[in-house]
Short mmCIF file of C-alpha atoms and ligand atoms in Angstrom, two decimals:
data_model
loop_
_atom_site.label_atom_id
_atom_site.label_comp_id
_atom_site.label_asym_id
_atom_site.label_seq_id
_atom_site.Cartn_x
_atom_site.Cartn_y
_atom_site.Cartn_z
CA MET E 1 -140.75 -0.82 134.93
CA ALA E 2 -138.21 -3.59 135.16
CA PHE E 3 -140.02 -5.62 137.84
CA MET E 4 -143.28 -5.59 135.90
CA ARG E 5 -141.58 -8.05 133.60
CA LEU E 6 -140.88 -10.37 136.51
CA PRO E 7 -143.15 -13.40 136.84
CA ARG E 8 -145.67 -13.28 139.65
CA LEU E 9 -143.81 -13.29 142.95
CA ARG E 10 -144.82 -15.45 145.89
CA VAL E 11 -143.97 -13.34 148.91
CA LEU E 12 -144.21 -14.44 152.51
CA LEU E 13 -145.03 -11.50 154.77
CA VAL E 14 -144.02 -12.20 158.36
CA GLU E 15 -145.64 -9.46 160.44
CA ASP E 16 -147.39 -9.72 163.80
CA ASN E 17 -149.04 -6.33 163.66
CA PRO E 18 -152.39 -6.87 161.89
CA ASP E 19 -152.69 -3.18 160.99
CA ASP E 20 -149.32 -3.07 159.26
CA ALA E 21 -150.15 -6.27 157.41
CA ARG E 22 -153.53 -4.98 156.33
CA LEU E 23 -152.06 -1.68 155.16
CA LEU E 24 -149.51 -3.44 153.05
CA ARG E 25 -152.00 -5.81 151.53
CA ARG E 26 -154.37 -2.98 150.73
CA ALA E 27 -151.63 -0.91 149.14
CA LEU E 28 -150.62 -3.89 147.02
CA ASP E 29 -154.21 -4.57 145.96
CA ARG E 30 -154.64 -0.95 144.97
CA GLU E 31 -151.48 -0.89 142.94
CA GLN E 32 -152.40 -4.10 141.23
CA GLY E 33 -155.94 -2.98 140.50
CA GLY E 34 -157.36 -5.28 143.16
CA GLN E 35 -156.79 -8.29 140.99
CA GLN E 36 -155.78 -11.61 142.46
CA GLY E 37 -153.42 -12.22 139.57
CA GLY E 38 -151.21 -9.20 140.30
CA SER E 39 -147.42 -9.29 140.29
CA ILE E 40 -147.20 -10.22 143.99
CA THR E 41 -149.07 -12.97 145.78
CA LEU E 42 -148.88 -12.40 149.50
CA THR E 43 -148.98 -15.11 152.17
CA HIS E 44 -149.25 -13.76 155.69
CA ALA E 45 -147.63 -15.29 158.82
CA ARG E 46 -147.91 -13.73 162.26
CA ARG E 47 -144.99 -15.38 163.93
CA LEU E 48 -141.78 -17.23 163.09
CA SER E 49 -143.29 -20.66 163.64
CA GLU E 50 -146.12 -19.84 161.22
CA ALA E 51 -143.57 -18.58 158.71
CA ARG E 52 -141.67 -21.85 158.92
CA ALA E 53 -144.90 -23.79 158.41
CA ALA E 54 -145.77 -21.65 155.38
CA LEU E 55 -142.33 -22.31 153.89
CA ASP E 56 -142.79 -26.03 154.48
CA ALA E 57 -146.11 -25.86 152.69
CA GLY E 58 -144.72 -24.22 149.54
CA ALA E 59 -141.70 -22.45 148.12
CA MET E 60 -141.55 -18.65 148.28
CA ASP E 61 -139.67 -16.23 146.04
CA ALA E 62 -138.96 -13.79 148.86
CA ILE E 63 -139.68 -13.09 152.52
CA LEU E 64 -140.72 -9.72 153.89
CA LEU E 65 -139.73 -9.89 157.53
CA ASP E 66 -140.71 -7.79 160.52
CA LEU E 67 -138.07 -8.22 163.22
CA THR E 68 -140.29 -8.02 166.29
CA LEU E 69 -142.47 -11.11 166.49
CA PRO E 70 -144.11 -12.90 169.41
CA ASP E 71 -141.62 -15.77 169.19
CA SER E 72 -138.45 -13.96 168.08
CA SER E 73 -137.05 -10.46 168.04
CA GLY E 74 -134.19 -8.38 166.71
CA VAL E 75 -131.58 -9.64 164.27
CA MET E 76 -132.02 -13.15 165.73
CA THR E 77 -135.23 -13.22 163.70
CA VAL E 78 -133.22 -12.79 160.51
CA ARG E 79 -130.77 -15.48 161.52
CA ARG E 80 -133.53 -17.96 162.28
CA MET E 81 -135.47 -17.16 159.14
CA HIS E 82 -132.32 -17.46 157.07
CA GLU E 83 -131.59 -20.84 158.64
CA ALA E 84 -135.11 -21.98 157.84
CA ALA E 85 -134.90 -20.87 154.20
CA PRO E 86 -131.26 -20.29 153.26
CA GLU E 87 -132.02 -19.89 149.58
CA THR E 88 -134.93 -17.47 149.86
CA PRO E 89 -134.03 -13.76 149.83
CA ILE E 90 -135.15 -11.81 152.88
CA VAL E 91 -136.14 -8.14 152.88
CA VAL E 92 -136.43 -6.80 156.41
CA LEU E 93 -139.09 -4.33 157.51
CA THR E 94 -137.67 -2.24 160.31
CA GLY E 95 -138.12 1.04 162.07
CA SER E 96 -134.39 1.53 162.52
CA GLU E 97 -131.72 1.99 159.88
CA ASP E 98 -129.05 0.50 162.20
CA LEU E 99 -131.09 -2.64 162.71
CA GLY E 100 -131.55 -2.87 158.95
CA ILE E 101 -127.79 -2.85 158.39
CA GLU E 102 -127.29 -5.44 161.12
CA ALA E 103 -129.94 -7.58 159.43
CA ILE E 104 -127.97 -7.48 156.20
CA HIS E 105 -124.94 -8.78 158.09
CA GLU E 106 -127.11 -11.68 159.25
CA GLY E 107 -128.00 -12.68 155.71
CA ALA E 108 -130.88 -10.38 154.71
CA GLN E 109 -130.65 -9.06 151.16
CA ASP E 110 -132.15 -5.63 151.89
CA TYR E 111 -134.24 -3.62 154.34
CA LEU E 112 -137.08 -1.16 154.07
CA THR E 113 -137.90 1.44 156.68
CA LYS E 114 -141.40 0.97 158.02
CA GLY E 115 -143.70 3.85 157.31
CA GLU E 116 -141.83 4.72 154.13
CA VAL E 117 -142.84 1.60 152.31
CA ASP E 118 -144.71 2.22 149.11
CA VAL E 119 -145.58 -0.52 146.71
CA GLN E 120 -143.17 0.48 143.97
CA LEU E 121 -140.31 0.65 146.43
CA LEU E 122 -141.33 -2.71 147.79
CA GLN E 123 -141.52 -4.30 144.36
CA ARG E 124 -138.15 -2.88 143.41
CA ALA E 125 -136.53 -4.06 146.66
CA LEU E 126 -137.98 -7.54 146.21
CA GLY E 127 -136.91 -7.71 142.57
CA TYR E 128 -133.35 -6.70 143.41
CA ALA E 129 -133.21 -9.03 146.42
CA ILE E 130 -134.25 -11.99 144.29
CA GLU E 131 -131.77 -11.09 141.55
CA ARG E 132 -128.92 -10.65 144.05
CA GLN E 133 -129.73 -13.94 145.72
CA ARG E 134 -129.76 -15.65 142.32
CA GLN E 135 -126.36 -14.20 141.46
CA GLN E 136 -124.91 -15.23 144.80
CA GLU E 137 -126.29 -18.71 144.25
CA GLN E 138 -124.67 -18.88 140.81
CA ALA E 139 -121.35 -17.61 142.19
CA ARG E 140 -121.50 -20.27 144.91
CA GLU E 141 -122.25 -23.00 142.38
CA LEU E 142 -119.36 -21.80 140.23
CA LEU E 143 -117.02 -21.90 143.21
CA ASN E 144 -118.22 -25.38 144.13
CA GLU E 145 -117.67 -26.57 140.57
CA GLN E 146 -114.20 -25.04 140.53
CA ALA E 147 -113.36 -26.69 143.84
CA ALA E 148 -114.62 -30.06 142.59
CA ARG E 149 -112.62 -29.71 139.37
CA MET E 150 -109.48 -28.79 141.27
CA ALA E 151 -109.96 -31.74 143.63
CA ALA E 152 -110.40 -34.10 140.67
CA GLU E 153 -107.28 -32.71 138.96
CA GLU E 154 -105.33 -33.04 142.18
CA ALA E 155 -106.50 -36.65 142.56
CA VAL E 156 -105.32 -37.46 139.03
CA ARG E 157 -101.99 -35.72 139.68
CA ALA E 158 -101.51 -37.65 142.93
CA ARG E 159 -102.34 -40.90 141.16
CA ASP E 160 -99.86 -40.11 138.36
CA GLU E 161 -97.18 -39.32 140.85
CA PHE E 162 -97.81 -42.46 142.84
CA LEU E 163 -97.81 -44.60 139.71
CA SER E 164 -94.61 -43.02 138.51
CA VAL E 165 -92.81 -43.71 141.80
CA ALA E 166 -94.29 -47.21 142.04
CA ALA E 167 -93.23 -47.99 138.46
CA HIS E 168 -89.65 -46.94 139.14
CA GLU E 169 -89.55 -49.04 142.29
CA LEU E 170 -91.09 -52.06 140.59
CA TYR E 171 -89.19 -52.04 137.36
CA THR E 172 -85.67 -52.81 138.57
CA PRO E 173 -86.45 -55.86 140.75
CA ILE E 174 -88.90 -57.27 138.21
CA ALA E 175 -86.46 -56.91 135.33
CA ALA E 176 -83.74 -58.60 137.44
CA LEU E 177 -86.17 -61.37 138.34
CA GLN E 178 -86.96 -61.98 134.69
CA LEU E 179 -83.28 -62.19 133.74
CA SER E 180 -82.66 -64.70 136.53
CA VAL E 181 -85.59 -66.86 135.46
CA GLN E 182 -84.39 -66.88 131.89
CA SER E 183 -80.96 -67.92 133.05
CA LEU E 184 -82.54 -70.69 135.19
CA ILE E 185 -84.47 -71.91 132.16
CA ARG E 186 -81.18 -72.13 130.24
CA ASP E 187 -79.40 -73.91 133.09
CA PHE E 188 -82.08 -76.27 134.40
CA GLY E 189 -85.10 -76.04 132.18
CA ALA E 190 -84.08 -78.39 129.41
CA PRO E 191 -84.11 -82.18 129.86
CA SER E 192 -80.45 -82.28 128.77
CA THR E 193 -79.58 -80.27 131.90
CA GLY E 194 -81.53 -82.61 134.14
CA GLY E 195 -84.68 -80.48 134.32
CA THR E 196 -87.96 -82.38 134.61
CA SER E 197 -90.99 -81.38 132.59
CA ALA E 198 -92.61 -80.13 135.81
CA THR E 199 -89.63 -77.84 136.43
CA GLN E 200 -89.78 -76.59 132.88
CA ARG E 201 -93.46 -75.87 133.16
CA LYS E 202 -93.06 -73.97 136.42
CA LEU E 203 -90.12 -71.98 135.12
CA ARG E 204 -92.07 -71.06 132.01
CA ILE E 205 -94.97 -69.86 134.11
CA ILE E 206 -92.59 -67.69 136.14
CA ASP E 207 -91.01 -66.43 132.95
CA ARG E 208 -94.36 -65.60 131.37
CA GLN E 209 -95.69 -63.84 134.43
CA SER E 210 -92.52 -61.89 135.01
CA ALA E 211 -92.55 -60.83 131.34
CA ARG E 212 -96.05 -59.56 131.93
CA LEU E 213 -94.96 -57.65 135.04
CA VAL E 214 -92.03 -56.13 133.15
CA ARG E 215 -94.47 -54.99 130.47
CA LEU E 216 -96.80 -53.44 133.03
CA ALA E 217 -94.02 -51.61 134.85
CA HIS E 218 -92.66 -50.49 131.49
CA SER E 219 -96.05 -49.07 130.47
CA LEU E 220 -96.28 -47.15 133.72
CA LEU E 221 -92.80 -45.75 133.25
CA GLU E 222 -93.59 -44.84 129.69
CA VAL E 223 -96.74 -43.01 130.70
CA SER E 224 -94.93 -40.90 133.26
CA SER E 225 -92.22 -40.00 130.78
CA LEU E 226 -94.81 -39.22 128.07
CA ARG E 227 -96.61 -36.95 130.48
CA SER E 228 -93.61 -35.20 131.93
CA GLY E 229 -92.36 -34.18 128.50
CA ARG E 230 -89.13 -36.15 129.00
CA PHE E 231 -89.90 -37.87 125.80
CA GLU E 232 -87.46 -37.98 122.93
CA LEU E 233 -87.55 -40.28 119.95
CA SER E 234 -84.45 -42.14 119.05
CA ARG E 235 -84.88 -42.78 115.34
CA GLN E 236 -83.11 -45.32 113.27
CA GLN E 237 -83.79 -47.41 110.18
CA VAL E 238 -86.32 -49.96 111.34
CA ASP E 239 -88.21 -52.69 109.51
CA LEU E 240 -91.84 -52.56 110.62
CA VAL E 241 -92.58 -56.08 109.35
CA ALA E 242 -89.67 -57.51 111.32
CA ILE E 243 -90.86 -55.85 114.52
CA VAL E 244 -94.39 -57.17 114.04
CA ALA E 245 -92.97 -60.67 113.58
CA GLU E 246 -90.77 -60.33 116.66
CA VAL E 247 -93.58 -59.03 118.86
CA THR E 248 -95.88 -61.79 117.59
CA ALA E 249 -93.29 -64.42 118.49
CA GLY E 250 -93.00 -62.95 121.99
CA LEU E 251 -96.75 -63.25 122.47
CA GLU E 252 -96.79 -66.96 121.72
CA ALA E 253 -97.88 -67.96 125.20
CA GLU E 254 -100.70 -65.38 125.32
CA LEU E 255 -101.89 -66.50 121.89
CA ALA E 256 -101.88 -70.15 122.91
CA ARG E 257 -103.91 -69.39 126.01
CA SER E 258 -106.43 -67.19 124.22
CA GLY E 259 -106.88 -69.52 121.25
CA SER E 260 -106.31 -66.69 118.77
CA THR E 261 -103.77 -66.75 115.96
CA ILE E 262 -102.06 -63.82 114.31
CA ASN E 263 -101.92 -63.82 110.52
CA LEU E 264 -99.44 -61.39 109.06
CA HIS E 265 -100.10 -60.17 105.51
CA GLY E 266 -98.78 -57.50 103.22
CA GLU E 267 -95.23 -56.32 102.63
CA ARG E 268 -92.33 -58.59 103.46
CA SER E 269 -90.30 -55.64 104.61
CA LEU E 270 -91.10 -51.98 105.15
CA VAL E 271 -88.37 -49.75 106.46
CA GLY E 272 -88.76 -46.31 107.99
CA LEU E 273 -87.01 -43.93 110.34
CA TRP E 274 -88.64 -44.69 113.62
CA ASP E 275 -87.93 -45.20 117.32
CA ARG E 276 -87.56 -48.95 117.51
CA ASP E 277 -88.50 -49.51 121.16
CA ARG E 278 -91.46 -47.17 120.92
CA LEU E 279 -92.73 -48.88 117.78
CA GLU E 280 -92.42 -52.20 119.53
CA GLN E 281 -94.64 -50.83 122.29
CA VAL E 282 -97.24 -49.61 119.79
CA ILE E 283 -97.41 -53.03 118.20
CA THR E 284 -97.35 -54.88 121.52
CA ASN E 285 -100.20 -52.77 122.88
CA LEU E 286 -102.36 -53.23 119.77
CA LEU E 287 -101.69 -56.96 119.59
CA THR E 288 -102.23 -57.62 123.30
CA ASN E 289 -105.56 -55.78 123.00
CA ALA E 290 -106.54 -57.81 119.95
CA ILE E 291 -105.71 -60.97 121.91
CA LYS E 292 -107.42 -59.86 125.11
CA TYR E 293 -110.60 -58.54 123.49
CA GLY E 294 -110.52 -60.80 120.41
CA SER E 295 -112.85 -63.59 121.65
CA SER E 296 -110.36 -66.32 120.60
CA GLN E 297 -110.86 -65.42 116.94
CA PRO E 298 -108.02 -65.03 114.39
CA ILE E 299 -106.28 -61.67 114.25
CA ASP E 300 -105.19 -60.16 110.94
CA VAL E 301 -102.22 -57.84 110.77
CA ILE E 302 -101.42 -56.08 107.50
CA VAL E 303 -98.34 -53.98 106.81
CA SER E 304 -98.61 -51.91 103.66
CA GLY E 305 -97.65 -48.47 102.53
CA THR E 306 -96.38 -46.00 100.02
CA ALA E 307 -92.98 -44.40 99.63
CA ALA E 308 -94.09 -41.77 102.13
CA THR E 309 -96.22 -43.63 104.66
CA ALA E 310 -96.33 -47.02 106.29
CA ILE E 311 -99.73 -48.40 107.24
CA LEU E 312 -100.27 -51.03 109.90
CA THR E 313 -103.72 -52.47 110.49
CA VAL E 314 -104.65 -54.83 113.29
CA THR E 315 -108.07 -56.43 112.92
CA ASP E 316 -109.74 -58.67 115.45
CA HIS E 317 -113.18 -60.27 115.42
CA GLY E 318 -113.86 -59.88 119.10
CA ILE E 319 -116.10 -57.85 121.40
CA GLY E 320 -115.75 -54.51 119.57
CA ILE E 321 -116.16 -51.06 121.07
CA PRO E 322 -119.38 -49.02 121.26
CA GLN E 323 -119.28 -45.91 119.06
CA GLU E 324 -119.64 -43.49 121.98
CA ARG E 325 -116.56 -44.90 123.74
CA GLN E 326 -114.28 -45.03 120.71
CA GLN E 327 -112.69 -41.62 121.12
CA ARG E 328 -112.24 -41.75 124.88
CA ILE E 329 -110.31 -45.02 125.03
CA PHE E 330 -107.21 -43.24 123.72
CA SER E 331 -107.06 -41.20 126.93
CA ARG E 332 -105.30 -42.31 130.07
CA TYR E 333 -107.10 -44.80 132.31
CA GLU E 334 -110.11 -44.93 129.96
CA ARG E 335 -111.58 -48.36 129.57
CA ALA E 336 -114.74 -49.59 127.88
CA VAL E 337 -114.97 -53.01 129.55
CA PRO E 338 -115.83 -54.19 133.07
CA ALA E 339 -112.62 -54.40 135.14
CA ARG E 340 -113.71 -57.68 136.72
CA GLN E 341 -113.98 -59.38 133.36
CA TYR E 342 -110.89 -57.94 131.66
CA GLY E 343 -107.77 -56.85 133.53
CA GLY E 344 -105.87 -53.77 132.43
CA MET E 345 -104.97 -50.22 133.31
CA GLY E 346 -106.36 -48.32 130.36
CA LEU E 347 -102.91 -47.09 129.37
CA GLY E 348 -102.09 -49.14 126.25
CA LEU E 349 -103.91 -47.01 123.68
CA TYR E 350 -102.85 -43.75 125.32
CA ILE E 351 -99.25 -44.83 124.84
CA VAL E 352 -100.00 -45.88 121.25
CA ALA E 353 -101.58 -42.52 120.45
CA ARG E 354 -98.76 -40.48 122.01
CA ILE E 355 -95.99 -42.45 120.32
CA VAL E 356 -97.68 -42.39 116.92
CA ASP E 357 -98.30 -38.69 117.34
CA ALA E 358 -94.65 -38.03 118.21
CA HIS E 359 -93.72 -39.74 114.94
CA GLY E 360 -96.06 -37.42 113.04
CA GLY E 361 -98.44 -40.28 112.32
CA PHE E 362 -102.07 -41.11 113.05
CA VAL E 363 -104.14 -43.87 114.57
CA ARG E 364 -107.72 -44.64 113.56
CA LEU E 365 -110.29 -47.02 114.85
CA GLU E 366 -113.24 -48.70 113.23
CA SER E 367 -115.25 -51.01 115.39
CA GLN E 368 -118.65 -52.55 115.85
CA PRO E 369 -119.74 -54.12 119.12
CA GLY E 370 -119.90 -57.88 118.77
CA LYS E 371 -118.15 -57.84 115.40
CA GLY E 372 -114.61 -56.70 116.11
CA SER E 373 -112.20 -53.80 115.76
CA THR E 374 -109.65 -52.53 113.29
CA PHE E 375 -106.90 -50.21 114.48
CA THR E 376 -105.03 -48.46 111.66
CA VAL E 377 -101.72 -46.77 112.33
CA GLY E 378 -100.08 -44.54 109.71
CA LEU E 379 -96.44 -43.54 110.10
CA PRO E 380 -94.47 -41.18 107.86
CA ARG E 381 -91.46 -43.20 106.74
CA LEU E 382 -89.04 -40.29 106.88
CA GLY E 383 -90.50 -38.65 109.92
CA PRO E 384 -91.60 -35.01 110.05
CA PRO E 385 -89.62 -32.95 107.49
CA SER E 386 -88.00 -30.76 110.15
CA ILE E 387 -86.05 -33.65 111.63
CA SER E 388 -85.68 -35.73 108.50
CA PRO E 389 -82.03 -36.42 107.77
CA VAL E 390 -82.96 -37.21 104.16
CA PRO E 391 -83.25 -34.06 101.98
CA LEU E 392 -86.75 -33.49 100.69
CA PRO E 393 -87.19 -33.64 96.90
CA GLN E 394 -86.49 -30.23 95.36
CA ARG E 395 -89.40 -28.47 93.74
CA GLY E 396 -89.07 -26.96 90.30
CA PRO E 397 -88.41 -23.21 90.02
CA HIS E 398 -92.06 -22.57 89.12
CA ALA E 399 -93.52 -24.39 92.06
CA GLU E 400 -95.15 -22.05 94.59
N1 ATP R 501 -109.20 -54.63 120.21
C1 ATP R 501 -110.09 -54.18 121.09
N2 ATP R 501 -111.35 -54.66 121.12
C2 ATP R 501 -112.26 -54.20 122.01
N3 ATP R 501 -112.00 -53.25 122.92
C3 ATP R 501 -110.78 -52.72 122.93
C4 ATP R 501 -109.75 -53.15 122.02
N4 ATP R 501 -108.64 -52.43 122.28
C5 ATP R 501 -108.96 -51.59 123.29
N5 ATP R 501 -110.22 -51.77 123.69
C6 ATP R 501 -110.94 -51.02 124.71
O1 ATP R 501 -110.20 -49.85 124.97
C7 ATP R 501 -109.84 -49.77 126.34
C8 ATP R 501 -108.49 -49.11 126.45
O2 ATP R 501 -107.49 -49.95 125.91
P1 ATP R 501 -106.02 -49.86 126.50
O3 ATP R 501 -105.16 -50.78 125.74
O4 ATP R 501 -105.66 -48.41 126.56
O5 ATP R 501 -106.20 -50.33 128.00
P2 ATP R 501 -106.43 -51.78 128.61
O6 ATP R 501 -106.26 -52.83 127.57
O7 ATP R 501 -107.70 -51.75 129.32
O8 ATP R 501 -105.27 -51.87 129.68
P3 ATP R 501 -103.67 -51.84 129.44
O9 ATP R 501 -103.23 -50.54 130.00
O10 ATP R 501 -103.19 -53.01 130.20
O11 ATP R 501 -103.46 -51.95 127.96
C9 ATP R 501 -109.88 -51.18 126.84
O12 ATP R 501 -110.10 -51.23 128.23
C10 ATP R 501 -111.05 -51.75 126.04
O13 ATP R 501 -112.26 -51.37 126.63
MG1 MG R 502 -104.45 -52.72 126.40
#
């Protein structure tokens, strides 16, 4: 029989009539050969309050419940019992079929008609009640998980939308501000135009900070366009080495403040068909990370490659990244450092990965905590064959 395979069941019998209780216990003992270790262990309570106390004293697998007790009667008994033990299945013992059905509406799993109860029927009803309760529990958990997942997805979507709107609103005024500051530096910043060194210093601070704000707003804009699929590459002949040099020059102030230097090695020029602005962002994001997390140590940048692929490596000797975080940091908002110690939005590497991917390239990371990190970016020089304007080399007639 199926229920014989069930582990021993702890059943709470709530029954005020001592004769009924005795009958049931005797029938169970007979069926189980009078052994204590049978498939059902019965605990007897005579009233609802005793039942509650028994449940407090130890968990039960199921409750066999008579509806007419000294301290509760009718379907209210089911409701109260269910409230006291919402996760324990209840099988009602009743003289009336109608009351049994009502009990099910109140949360009971099943009912048995008094007088017709034999042990096998009882065991089967209890087994099914427990199984049904377990399935309901699982279904509830699944629903809760689904709801939590949907709420989390919605929160991310709301954050993306907010950031996208905020980025659009921020970008225009900040970019205008930066242009004005640069024009002020030209007009009043230099001693020849009457600017004092204090004025120059202040203007440079404004310039540096507004450049940083422009970069932040630009990253946010880029992320929303990468996500929305409004993302097209505009390829042209670009010299990777020249862009690295340009980006490095633009980071002069950050480098001075951090104490790091950037040493550029490798090819003197390496041209490919790439999206210039996007490549600039890839390099900016990798270099600003190397500066930020580079513990003031020198940073090595190498540009090398073959006829088919350009390889850029950025190596720092800074804090490094624990192995278990290395994959995740390429996702949006993922960071592996305390926010209070290092500012940032966790978007830089996501943008790198998406841009490199759109070019048909790859990005790899090797890092050891405390020793430093090397980011390697590989970019096909002609781009994916389908959009390459340069004809691919013809294969011989015998090639497959
Ligand atoms: N060179 C590096 N050395 C150590 N950790 C790094 C390095 N580059 C990235 N990380 C880790 O990866 C995380 C993600 O980097 P990412 O550039 O995406 O975001 P961020 O630098 O935190 O913020 P931002 O969006 O301003 O770039 C960082 O928060 C940091 O924990
Ligand atoms: Mg970064």
